[in-house]
mmCIF file of C-alpha atoms and ligand atoms in Angstrom:
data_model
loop_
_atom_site.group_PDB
_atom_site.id
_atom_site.type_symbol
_atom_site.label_atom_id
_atom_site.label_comp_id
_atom_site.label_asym_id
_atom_site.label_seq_id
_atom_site.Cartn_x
_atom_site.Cartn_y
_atom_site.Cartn_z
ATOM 1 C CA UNK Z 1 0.597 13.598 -19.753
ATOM 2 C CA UNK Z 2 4.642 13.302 -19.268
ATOM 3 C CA UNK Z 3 5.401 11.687 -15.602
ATOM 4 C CA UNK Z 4 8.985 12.565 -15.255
ATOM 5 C CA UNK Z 5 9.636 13.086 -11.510
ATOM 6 C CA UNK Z 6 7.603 11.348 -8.715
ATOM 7 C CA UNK Z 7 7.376 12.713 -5.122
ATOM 8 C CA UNK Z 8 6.809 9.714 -2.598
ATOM 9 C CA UNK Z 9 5.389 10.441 0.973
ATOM 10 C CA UNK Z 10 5.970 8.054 3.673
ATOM 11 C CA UNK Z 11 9.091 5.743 3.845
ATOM 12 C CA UNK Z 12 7.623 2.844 4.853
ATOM 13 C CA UNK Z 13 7.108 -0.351 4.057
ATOM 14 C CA UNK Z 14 4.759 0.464 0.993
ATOM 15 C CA UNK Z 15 6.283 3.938 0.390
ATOM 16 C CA UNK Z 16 9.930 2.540 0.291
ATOM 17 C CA UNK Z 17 8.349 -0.417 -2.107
ATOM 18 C CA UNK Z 18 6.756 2.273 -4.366
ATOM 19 C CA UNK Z 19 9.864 4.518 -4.571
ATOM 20 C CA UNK Z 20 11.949 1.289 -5.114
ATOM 21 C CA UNK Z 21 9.352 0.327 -8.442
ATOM 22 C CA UNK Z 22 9.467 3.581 -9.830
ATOM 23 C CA UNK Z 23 13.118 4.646 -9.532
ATOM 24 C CA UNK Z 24 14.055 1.298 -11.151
ATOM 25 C CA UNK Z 25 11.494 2.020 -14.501
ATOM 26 C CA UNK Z 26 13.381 5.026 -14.637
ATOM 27 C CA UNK Z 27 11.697 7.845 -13.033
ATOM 28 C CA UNK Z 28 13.621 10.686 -10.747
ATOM 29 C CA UNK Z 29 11.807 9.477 -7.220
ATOM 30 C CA UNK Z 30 12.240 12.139 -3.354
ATOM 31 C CA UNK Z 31 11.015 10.222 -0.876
ATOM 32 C CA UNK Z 32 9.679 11.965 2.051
ATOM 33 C CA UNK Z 33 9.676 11.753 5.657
ATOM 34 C CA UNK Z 34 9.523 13.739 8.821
ATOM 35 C CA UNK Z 35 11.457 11.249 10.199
ATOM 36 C CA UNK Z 36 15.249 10.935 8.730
ATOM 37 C CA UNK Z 37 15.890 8.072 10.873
ATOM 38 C CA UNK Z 38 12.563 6.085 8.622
ATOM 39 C CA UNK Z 39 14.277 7.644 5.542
ATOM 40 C CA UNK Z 40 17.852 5.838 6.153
ATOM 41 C CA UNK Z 41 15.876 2.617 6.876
ATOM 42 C CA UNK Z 42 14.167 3.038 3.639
ATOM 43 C CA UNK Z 43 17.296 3.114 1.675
ATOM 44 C CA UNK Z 44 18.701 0.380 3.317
ATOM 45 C CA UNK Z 45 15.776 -1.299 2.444
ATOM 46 C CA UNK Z 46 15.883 -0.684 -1.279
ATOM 47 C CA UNK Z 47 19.542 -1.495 -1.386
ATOM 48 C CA UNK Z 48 18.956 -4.665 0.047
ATOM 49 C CA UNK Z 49 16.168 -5.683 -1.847
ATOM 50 C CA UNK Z 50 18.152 -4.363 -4.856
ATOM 51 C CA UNK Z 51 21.572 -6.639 -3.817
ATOM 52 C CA UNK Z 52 19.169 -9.614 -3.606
ATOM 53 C CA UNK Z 53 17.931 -9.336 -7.216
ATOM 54 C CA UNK Z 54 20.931 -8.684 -8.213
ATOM 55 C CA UNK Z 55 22.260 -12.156 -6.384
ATOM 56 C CA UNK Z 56 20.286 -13.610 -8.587
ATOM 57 C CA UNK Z 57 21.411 -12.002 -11.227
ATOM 58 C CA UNK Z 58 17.991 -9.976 -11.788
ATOM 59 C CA UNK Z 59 19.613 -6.326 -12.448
ATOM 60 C CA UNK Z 60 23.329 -5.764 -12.895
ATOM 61 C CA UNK Z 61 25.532 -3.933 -10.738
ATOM 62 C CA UNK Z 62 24.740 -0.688 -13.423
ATOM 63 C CA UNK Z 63 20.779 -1.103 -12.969
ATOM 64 C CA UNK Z 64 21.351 -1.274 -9.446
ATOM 65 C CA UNK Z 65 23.565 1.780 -8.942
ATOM 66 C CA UNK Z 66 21.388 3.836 -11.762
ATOM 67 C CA UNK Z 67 18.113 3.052 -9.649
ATOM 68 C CA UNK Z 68 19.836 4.345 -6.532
ATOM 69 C CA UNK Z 69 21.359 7.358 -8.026
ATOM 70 C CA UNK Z 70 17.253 8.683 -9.049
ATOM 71 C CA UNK Z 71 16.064 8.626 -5.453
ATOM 72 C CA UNK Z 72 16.952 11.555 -3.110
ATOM 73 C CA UNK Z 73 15.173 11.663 0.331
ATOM 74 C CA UNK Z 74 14.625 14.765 2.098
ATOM 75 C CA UNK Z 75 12.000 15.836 5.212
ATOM 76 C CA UNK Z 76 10.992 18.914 3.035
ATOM 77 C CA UNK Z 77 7.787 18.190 1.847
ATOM 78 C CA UNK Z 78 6.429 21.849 0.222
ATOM 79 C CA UNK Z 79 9.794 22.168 -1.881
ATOM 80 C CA UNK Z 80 10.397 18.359 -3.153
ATOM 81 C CA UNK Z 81 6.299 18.748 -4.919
ATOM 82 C CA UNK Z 82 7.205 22.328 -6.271
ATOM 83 C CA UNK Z 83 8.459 20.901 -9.665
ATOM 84 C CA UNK Z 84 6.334 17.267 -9.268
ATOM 85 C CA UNK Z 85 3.952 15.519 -11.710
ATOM 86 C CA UNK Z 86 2.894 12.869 -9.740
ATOM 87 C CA UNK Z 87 2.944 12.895 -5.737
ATOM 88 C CA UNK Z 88 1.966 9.536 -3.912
ATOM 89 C CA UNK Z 89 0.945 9.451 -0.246
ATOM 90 C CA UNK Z 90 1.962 6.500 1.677
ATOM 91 C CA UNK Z 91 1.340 7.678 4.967
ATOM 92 C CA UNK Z 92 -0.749 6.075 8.012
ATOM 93 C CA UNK Z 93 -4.169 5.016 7.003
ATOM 94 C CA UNK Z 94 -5.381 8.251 9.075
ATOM 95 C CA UNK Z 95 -7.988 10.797 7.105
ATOM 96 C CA UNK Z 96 -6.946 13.968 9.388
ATOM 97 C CA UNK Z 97 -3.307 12.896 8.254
ATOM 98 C CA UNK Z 98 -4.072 12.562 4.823
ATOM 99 C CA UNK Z 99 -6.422 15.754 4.750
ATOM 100 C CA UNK Z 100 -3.635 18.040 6.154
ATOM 101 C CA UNK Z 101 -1.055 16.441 3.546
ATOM 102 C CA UNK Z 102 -3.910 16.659 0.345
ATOM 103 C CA UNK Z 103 -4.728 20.337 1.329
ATOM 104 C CA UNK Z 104 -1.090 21.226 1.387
ATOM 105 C CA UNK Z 105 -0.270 19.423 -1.796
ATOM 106 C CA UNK Z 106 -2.939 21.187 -3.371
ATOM 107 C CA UNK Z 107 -1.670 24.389 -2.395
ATOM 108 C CA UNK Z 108 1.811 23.888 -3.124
ATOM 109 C CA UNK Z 109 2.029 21.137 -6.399
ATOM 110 C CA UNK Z 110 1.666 22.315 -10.083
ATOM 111 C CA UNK Z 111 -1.693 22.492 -11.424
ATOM 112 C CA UNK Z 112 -0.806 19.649 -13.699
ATOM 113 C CA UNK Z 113 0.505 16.967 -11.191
ATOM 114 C CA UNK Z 114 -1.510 14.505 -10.329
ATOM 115 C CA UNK Z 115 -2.113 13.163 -6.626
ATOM 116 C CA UNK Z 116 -2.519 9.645 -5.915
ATOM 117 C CA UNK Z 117 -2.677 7.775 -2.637
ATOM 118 C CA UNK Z 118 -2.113 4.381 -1.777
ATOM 119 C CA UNK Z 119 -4.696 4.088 0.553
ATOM 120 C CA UNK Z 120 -6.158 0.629 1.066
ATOM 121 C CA UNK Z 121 -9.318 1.872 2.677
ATOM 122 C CA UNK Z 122 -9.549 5.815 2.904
ATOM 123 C CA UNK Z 123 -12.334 7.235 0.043
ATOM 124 C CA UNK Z 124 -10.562 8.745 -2.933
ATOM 125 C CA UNK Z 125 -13.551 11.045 -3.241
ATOM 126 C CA UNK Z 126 -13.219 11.848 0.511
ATOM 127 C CA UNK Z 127 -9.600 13.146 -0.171
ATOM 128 C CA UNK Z 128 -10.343 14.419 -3.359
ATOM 129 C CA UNK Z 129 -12.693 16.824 -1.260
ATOM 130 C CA UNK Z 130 -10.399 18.303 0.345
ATOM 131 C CA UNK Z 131 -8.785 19.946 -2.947
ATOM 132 C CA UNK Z 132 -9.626 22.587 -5.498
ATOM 133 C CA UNK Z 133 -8.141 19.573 -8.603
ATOM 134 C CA UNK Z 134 -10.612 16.496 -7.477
ATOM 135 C CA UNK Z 135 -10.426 15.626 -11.435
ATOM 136 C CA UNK Z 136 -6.322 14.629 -10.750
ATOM 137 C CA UNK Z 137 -7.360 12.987 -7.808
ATOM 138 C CA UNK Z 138 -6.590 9.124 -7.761
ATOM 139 C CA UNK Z 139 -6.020 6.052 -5.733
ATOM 140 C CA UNK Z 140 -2.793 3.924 -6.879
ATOM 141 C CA UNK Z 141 -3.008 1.021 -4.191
ATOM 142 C CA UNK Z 142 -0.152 -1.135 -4.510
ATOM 143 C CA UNK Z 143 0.366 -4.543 -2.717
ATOM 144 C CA UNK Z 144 3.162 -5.508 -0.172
ATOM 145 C CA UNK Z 145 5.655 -6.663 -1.549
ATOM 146 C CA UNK Z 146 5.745 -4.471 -3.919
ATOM 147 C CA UNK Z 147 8.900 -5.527 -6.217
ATOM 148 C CA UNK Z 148 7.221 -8.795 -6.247
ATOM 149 C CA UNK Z 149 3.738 -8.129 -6.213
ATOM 150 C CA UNK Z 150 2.169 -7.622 -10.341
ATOM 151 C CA UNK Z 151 -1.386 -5.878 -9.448
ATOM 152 C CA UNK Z 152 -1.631 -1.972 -8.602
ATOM 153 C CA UNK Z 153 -5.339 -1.606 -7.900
ATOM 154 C CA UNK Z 154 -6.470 2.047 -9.500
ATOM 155 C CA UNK Z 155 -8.979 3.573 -7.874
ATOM 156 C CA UNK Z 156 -11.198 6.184 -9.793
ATOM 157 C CA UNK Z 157 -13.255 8.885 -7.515
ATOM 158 C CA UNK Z 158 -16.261 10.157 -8.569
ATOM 159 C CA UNK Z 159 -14.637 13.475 -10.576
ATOM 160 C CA UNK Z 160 -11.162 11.564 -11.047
ATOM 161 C CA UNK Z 161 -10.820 11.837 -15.041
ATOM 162 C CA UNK Z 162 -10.093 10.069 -17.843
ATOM 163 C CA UNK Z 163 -7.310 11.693 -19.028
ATOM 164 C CA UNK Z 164 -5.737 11.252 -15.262
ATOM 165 C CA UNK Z 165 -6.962 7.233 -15.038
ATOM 166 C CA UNK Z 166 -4.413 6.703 -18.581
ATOM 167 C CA UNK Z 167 -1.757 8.303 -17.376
ATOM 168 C CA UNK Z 168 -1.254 6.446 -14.297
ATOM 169 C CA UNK Z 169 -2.528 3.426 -15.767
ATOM 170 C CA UNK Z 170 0.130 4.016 -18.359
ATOM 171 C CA UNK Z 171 2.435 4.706 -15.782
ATOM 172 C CA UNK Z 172 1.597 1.150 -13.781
ATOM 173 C CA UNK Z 173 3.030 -0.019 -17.230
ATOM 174 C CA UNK Z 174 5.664 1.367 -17.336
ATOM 175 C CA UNK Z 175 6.618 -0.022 -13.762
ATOM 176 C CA UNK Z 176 6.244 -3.485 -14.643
ATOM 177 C CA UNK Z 177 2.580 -3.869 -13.235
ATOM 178 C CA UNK Z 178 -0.979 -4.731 -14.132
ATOM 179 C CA UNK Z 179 -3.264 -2.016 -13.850
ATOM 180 C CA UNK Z 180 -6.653 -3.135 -12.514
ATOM 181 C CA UNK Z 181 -9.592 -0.139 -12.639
ATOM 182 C CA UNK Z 182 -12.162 -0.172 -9.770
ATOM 183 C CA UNK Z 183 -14.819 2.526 -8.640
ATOM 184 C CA UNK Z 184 -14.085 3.831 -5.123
ATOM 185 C CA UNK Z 185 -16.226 1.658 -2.512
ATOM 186 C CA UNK Z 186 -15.439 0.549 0.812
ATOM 187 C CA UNK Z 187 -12.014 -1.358 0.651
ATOM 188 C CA UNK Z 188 -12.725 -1.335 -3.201
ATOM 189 C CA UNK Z 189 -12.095 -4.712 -4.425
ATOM 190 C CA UNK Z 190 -8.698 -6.011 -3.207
ATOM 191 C CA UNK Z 191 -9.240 -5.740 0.875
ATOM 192 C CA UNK Z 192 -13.600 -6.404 0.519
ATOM 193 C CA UNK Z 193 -12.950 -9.706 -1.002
ATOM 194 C CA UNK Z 194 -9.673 -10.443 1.226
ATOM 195 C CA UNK Z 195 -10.402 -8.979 4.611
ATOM 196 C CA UNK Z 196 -13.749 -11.326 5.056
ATOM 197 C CA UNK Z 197 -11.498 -14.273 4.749
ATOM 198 C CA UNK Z 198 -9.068 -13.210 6.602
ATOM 199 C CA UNK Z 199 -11.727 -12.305 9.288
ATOM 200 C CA UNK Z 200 -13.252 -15.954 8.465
ATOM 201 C CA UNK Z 201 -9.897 -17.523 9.410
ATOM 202 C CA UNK Z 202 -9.365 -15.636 12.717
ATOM 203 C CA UNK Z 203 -13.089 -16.493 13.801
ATOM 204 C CA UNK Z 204 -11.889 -20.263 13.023
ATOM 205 C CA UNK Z 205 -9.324 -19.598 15.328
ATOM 206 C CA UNK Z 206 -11.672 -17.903 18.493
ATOM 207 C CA UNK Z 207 -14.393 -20.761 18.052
ATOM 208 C CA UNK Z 208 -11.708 -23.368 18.152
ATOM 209 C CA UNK Z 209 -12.526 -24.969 14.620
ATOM 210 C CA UNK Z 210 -8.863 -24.717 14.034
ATOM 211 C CA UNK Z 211 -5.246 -23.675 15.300
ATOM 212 C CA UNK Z 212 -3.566 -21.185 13.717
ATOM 213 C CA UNK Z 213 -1.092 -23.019 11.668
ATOM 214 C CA UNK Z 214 -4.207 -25.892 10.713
ATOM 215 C CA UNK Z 215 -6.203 -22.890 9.006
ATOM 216 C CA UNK Z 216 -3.354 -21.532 6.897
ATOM 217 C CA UNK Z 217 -2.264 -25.246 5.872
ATOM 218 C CA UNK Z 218 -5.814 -25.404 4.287
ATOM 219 C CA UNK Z 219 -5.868 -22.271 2.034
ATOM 220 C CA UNK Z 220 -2.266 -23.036 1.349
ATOM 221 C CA UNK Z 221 -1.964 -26.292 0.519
ATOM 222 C CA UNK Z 222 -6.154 -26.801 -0.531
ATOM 223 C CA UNK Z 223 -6.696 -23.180 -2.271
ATOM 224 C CA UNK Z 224 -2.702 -22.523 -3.654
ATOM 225 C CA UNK Z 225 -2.455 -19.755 -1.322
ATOM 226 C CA UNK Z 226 1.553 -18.958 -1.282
ATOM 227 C CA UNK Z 227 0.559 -17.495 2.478
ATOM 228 C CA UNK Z 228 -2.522 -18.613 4.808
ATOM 229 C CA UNK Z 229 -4.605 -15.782 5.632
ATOM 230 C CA UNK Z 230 -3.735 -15.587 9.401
ATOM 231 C CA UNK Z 231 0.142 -15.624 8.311
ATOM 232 C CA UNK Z 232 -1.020 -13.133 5.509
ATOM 233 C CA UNK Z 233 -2.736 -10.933 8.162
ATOM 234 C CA UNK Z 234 0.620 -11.160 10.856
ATOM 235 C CA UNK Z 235 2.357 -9.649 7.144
ATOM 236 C CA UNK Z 236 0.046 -7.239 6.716
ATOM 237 C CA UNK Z 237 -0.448 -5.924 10.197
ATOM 238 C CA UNK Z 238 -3.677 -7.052 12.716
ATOM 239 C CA UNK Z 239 -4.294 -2.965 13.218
ATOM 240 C CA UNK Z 240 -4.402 -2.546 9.098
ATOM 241 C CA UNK Z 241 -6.549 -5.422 9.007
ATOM 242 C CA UNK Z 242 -8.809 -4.329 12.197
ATOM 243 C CA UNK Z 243 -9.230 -0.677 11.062
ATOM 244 C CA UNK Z 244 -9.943 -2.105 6.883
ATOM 245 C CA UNK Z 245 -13.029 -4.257 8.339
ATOM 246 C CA UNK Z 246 -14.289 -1.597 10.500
ATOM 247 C CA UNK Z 247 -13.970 0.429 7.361
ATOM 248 C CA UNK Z 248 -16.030 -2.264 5.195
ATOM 249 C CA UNK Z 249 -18.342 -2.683 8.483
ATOM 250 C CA UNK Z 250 -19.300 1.380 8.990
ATOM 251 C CA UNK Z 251 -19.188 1.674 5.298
ATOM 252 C CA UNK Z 252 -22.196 -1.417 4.056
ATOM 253 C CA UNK Z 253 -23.489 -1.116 7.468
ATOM 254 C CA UNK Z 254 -23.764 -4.822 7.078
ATOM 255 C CA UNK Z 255 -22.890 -6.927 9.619
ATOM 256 C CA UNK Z 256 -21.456 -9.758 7.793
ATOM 257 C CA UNK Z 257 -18.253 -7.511 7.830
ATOM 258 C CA UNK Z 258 -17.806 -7.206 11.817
ATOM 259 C CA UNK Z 259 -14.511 -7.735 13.142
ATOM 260 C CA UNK Z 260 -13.966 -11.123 14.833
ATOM 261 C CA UNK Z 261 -13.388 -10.071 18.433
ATOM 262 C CA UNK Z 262 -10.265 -12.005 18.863
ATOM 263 C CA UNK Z 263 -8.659 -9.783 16.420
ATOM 264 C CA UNK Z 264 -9.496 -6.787 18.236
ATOM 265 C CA UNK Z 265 -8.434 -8.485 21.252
ATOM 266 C CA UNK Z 266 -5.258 -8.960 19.399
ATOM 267 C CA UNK Z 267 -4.943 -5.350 18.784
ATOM 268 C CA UNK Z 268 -5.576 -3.963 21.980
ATOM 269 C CA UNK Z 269 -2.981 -6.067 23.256
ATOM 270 C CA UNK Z 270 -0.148 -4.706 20.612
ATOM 271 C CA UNK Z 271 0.338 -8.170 19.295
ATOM 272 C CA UNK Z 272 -0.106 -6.797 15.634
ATOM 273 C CA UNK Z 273 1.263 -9.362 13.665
ATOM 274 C CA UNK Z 274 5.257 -9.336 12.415
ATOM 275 C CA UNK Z 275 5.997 -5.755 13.075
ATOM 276 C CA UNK Z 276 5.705 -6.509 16.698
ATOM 277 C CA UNK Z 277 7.198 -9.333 16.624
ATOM 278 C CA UNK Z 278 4.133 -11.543 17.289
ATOM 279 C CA UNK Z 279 0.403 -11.970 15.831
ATOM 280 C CA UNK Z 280 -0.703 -15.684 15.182
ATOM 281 C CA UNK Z 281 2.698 -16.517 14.873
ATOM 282 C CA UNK Z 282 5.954 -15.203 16.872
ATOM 283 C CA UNK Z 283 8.737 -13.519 14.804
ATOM 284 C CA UNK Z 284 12.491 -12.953 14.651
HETATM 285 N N1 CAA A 1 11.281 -7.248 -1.741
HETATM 286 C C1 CAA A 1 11.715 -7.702 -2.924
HETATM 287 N N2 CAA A 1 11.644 -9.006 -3.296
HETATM 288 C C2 CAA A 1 11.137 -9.873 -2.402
HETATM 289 C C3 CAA A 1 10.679 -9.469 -1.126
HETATM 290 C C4 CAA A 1 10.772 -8.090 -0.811
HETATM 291 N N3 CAA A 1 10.360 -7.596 0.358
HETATM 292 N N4 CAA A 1 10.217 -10.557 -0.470
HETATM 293 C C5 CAA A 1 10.380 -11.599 -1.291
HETATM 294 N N5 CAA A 1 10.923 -11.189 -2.465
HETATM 295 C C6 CAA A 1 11.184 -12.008 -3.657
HETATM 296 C C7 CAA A 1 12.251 -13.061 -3.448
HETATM 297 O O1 CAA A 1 13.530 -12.547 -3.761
HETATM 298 C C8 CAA A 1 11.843 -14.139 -4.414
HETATM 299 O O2 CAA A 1 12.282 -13.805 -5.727
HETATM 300 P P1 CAA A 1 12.551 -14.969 -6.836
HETATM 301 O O3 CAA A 1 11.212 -15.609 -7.134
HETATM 302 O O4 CAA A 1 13.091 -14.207 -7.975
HETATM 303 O O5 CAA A 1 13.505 -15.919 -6.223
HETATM 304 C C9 CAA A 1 10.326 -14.064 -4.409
HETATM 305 O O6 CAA A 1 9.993 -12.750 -3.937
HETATM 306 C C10 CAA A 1 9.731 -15.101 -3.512
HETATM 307 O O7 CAA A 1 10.317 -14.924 -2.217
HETATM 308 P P2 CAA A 1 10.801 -16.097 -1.271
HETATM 309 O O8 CAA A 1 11.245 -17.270 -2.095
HETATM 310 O O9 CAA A 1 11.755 -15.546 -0.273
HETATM 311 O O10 CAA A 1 9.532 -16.445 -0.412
HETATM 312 P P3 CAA A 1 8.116 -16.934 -0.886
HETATM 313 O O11 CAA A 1 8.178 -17.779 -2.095
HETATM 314 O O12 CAA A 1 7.525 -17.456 0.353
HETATM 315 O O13 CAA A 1 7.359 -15.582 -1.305
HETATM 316 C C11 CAA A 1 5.983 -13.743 -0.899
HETATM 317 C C12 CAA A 1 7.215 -14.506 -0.448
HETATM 318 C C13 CAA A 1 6.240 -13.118 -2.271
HETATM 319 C C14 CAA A 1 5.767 -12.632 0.121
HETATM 320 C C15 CAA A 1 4.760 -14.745 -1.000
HETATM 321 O O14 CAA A 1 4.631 -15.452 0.196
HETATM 322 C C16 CAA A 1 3.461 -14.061 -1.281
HETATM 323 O O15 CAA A 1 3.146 -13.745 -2.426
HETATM 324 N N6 CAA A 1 2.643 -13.843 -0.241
HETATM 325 C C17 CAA A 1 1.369 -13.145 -0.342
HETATM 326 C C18 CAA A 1 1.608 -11.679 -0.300
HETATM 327 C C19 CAA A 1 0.346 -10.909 -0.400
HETATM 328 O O16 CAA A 1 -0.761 -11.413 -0.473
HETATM 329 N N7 CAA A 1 0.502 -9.583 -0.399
HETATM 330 C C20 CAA A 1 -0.627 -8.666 -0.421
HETATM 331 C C21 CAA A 1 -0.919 -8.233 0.967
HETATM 332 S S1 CAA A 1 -2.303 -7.134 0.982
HETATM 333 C C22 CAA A 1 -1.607 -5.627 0.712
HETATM 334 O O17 CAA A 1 -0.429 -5.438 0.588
HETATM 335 C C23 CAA A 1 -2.502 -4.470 0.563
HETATM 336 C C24 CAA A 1 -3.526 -4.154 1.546
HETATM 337 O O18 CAA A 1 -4.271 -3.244 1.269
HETATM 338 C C25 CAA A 1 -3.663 -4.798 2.852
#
């Protein structure tokens, strides 16, 4: 299966990241938005992550320019996936989002093209379910940030097949990443072994075992953690993190994965880490 042109939905920070990765292996990348104002700040996001490898002498000036040249952006969502074989949804973790976006891809995308999400907690089979192609159904979750980060965690549904799996794992490749396969589950493997200790931390924090910056100094400095986990979780936003345990606690039904009720404190308050400006830590 040929992956030529890639349709990216969302120009955030992952979907900005993805279309970044796979315009620079080489692929013709549209980025969508509703929003043209998120779609400029994606591009100026790429271009500056793309100046600073190139700083340090990374990519040349030609890499640089070539990547830039395969990515168009548009808010036109039904004609940018007519002539697509691969679409990947980086949208809100919301299902009735993602179900009104997987229902109109299914309608309007080849037969052959294949429709990942990079959902960190949302069930691949769920969203499979919504279309009539739940074999080309996959999850391609990659990790923020993405230039930097090596893993893309691929998530196989229950009817996703094999033929589908090896052409995205080929495809993960060809982007300069490590392919990891995991059955879908609740928060599959990445956020059910890192959202408990990240959940750990914060309850550190609420029964006063430690401060903020005393919990991260012991993962970083004791466990080799480039980030602590509460720093990690201001990163990766205190809402993604709330609504991924209350995914992993509805999901086992077990309480060992209930949210630590400063963090939802935390959240009602809008302090949701750095894209707020202030979590455990202020910002900017
Ligand atoms: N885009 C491109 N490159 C970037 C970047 C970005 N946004 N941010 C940093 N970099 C590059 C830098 O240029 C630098 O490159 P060189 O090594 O070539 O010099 C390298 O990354 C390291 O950056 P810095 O020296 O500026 O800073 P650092 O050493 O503190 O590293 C970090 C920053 C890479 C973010 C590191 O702290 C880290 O790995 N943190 C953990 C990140 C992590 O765990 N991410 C996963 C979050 S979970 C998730 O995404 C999924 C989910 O489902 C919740």
């Amino acid at each position: 299966m040929d992956i030529r042109k890639v349709v990216v939905i969302g120009g955030g920070t992952m979907g900005n990241g993805i279309t970044h990765v796979n315009a620079a292996a080489g692929l013709n990348v549209s980025l969508i938005d509703l929003n043209e104002s998120v779609l400029e700040r994606a591009i100026a996001t790429i271009t500056k992550n793309l100046d600073r490898m190139l700083s340090k002498q990374k990519i040349t000036e030609e890499e640089k320019n070539a990547t830039l040249a395969r990515i168009s952006t548009g808010t036109d969502l039904e004609s940018a996936v007519k002539d697509a074989d691969l679409v990947i949804e980086a949208v809100n973790e919301n299902f009735g989002l993602k179900k009104k976006i997987f229902t109109l891809l299914d309608e309007k995308a080849p037969k052959h093209c294949i429709l990942a999400s990079n959902t960190s907690s949302i069930s691949i089979t769920k969203l499979a379910g919504v279309t009539s192609r739940p074999a080309s159904v996959i999850g391609m979750h990659f990790f923020n940030p993405v230039p930097v980060m090596k893993l893309v965690e691929i998530v196989k549904g229950l009817e996703t097949s094999q033929e589908v799996y090896a052409a995205i794992e080929s495809l993960t490749h060809k982007l300069g990443k490590v392919p990891v396969p995991v059955n879908d589950s609740p928060g599959f493997v990445s956020n059910r072994v890192l959202m408990p200790m990240i959940n750990e931390a914060i309850f550190c924090v609420y029964e006063g075992v430690g401060k903020p910056e005393d919990v991260d100094e012991v993962m970083k400095l004791g466990m080799a953690h480039p980030m602590g986990p509460l720093r990690l979780a201001d990163f990766i936003g205190l809402d993604v993190c709330l609504d991924i345990l209350n995914v992993l606690y509805d999901g086992f039904r077990d309480p060992k994965y209930r949210p630590c009720p400063l963090l939802v404190q935390m959240v009602d308050a809008g302090k949701l880490g750095d894209k707020t400006g202030g979590g455990f830590y202020q910002k900017g």
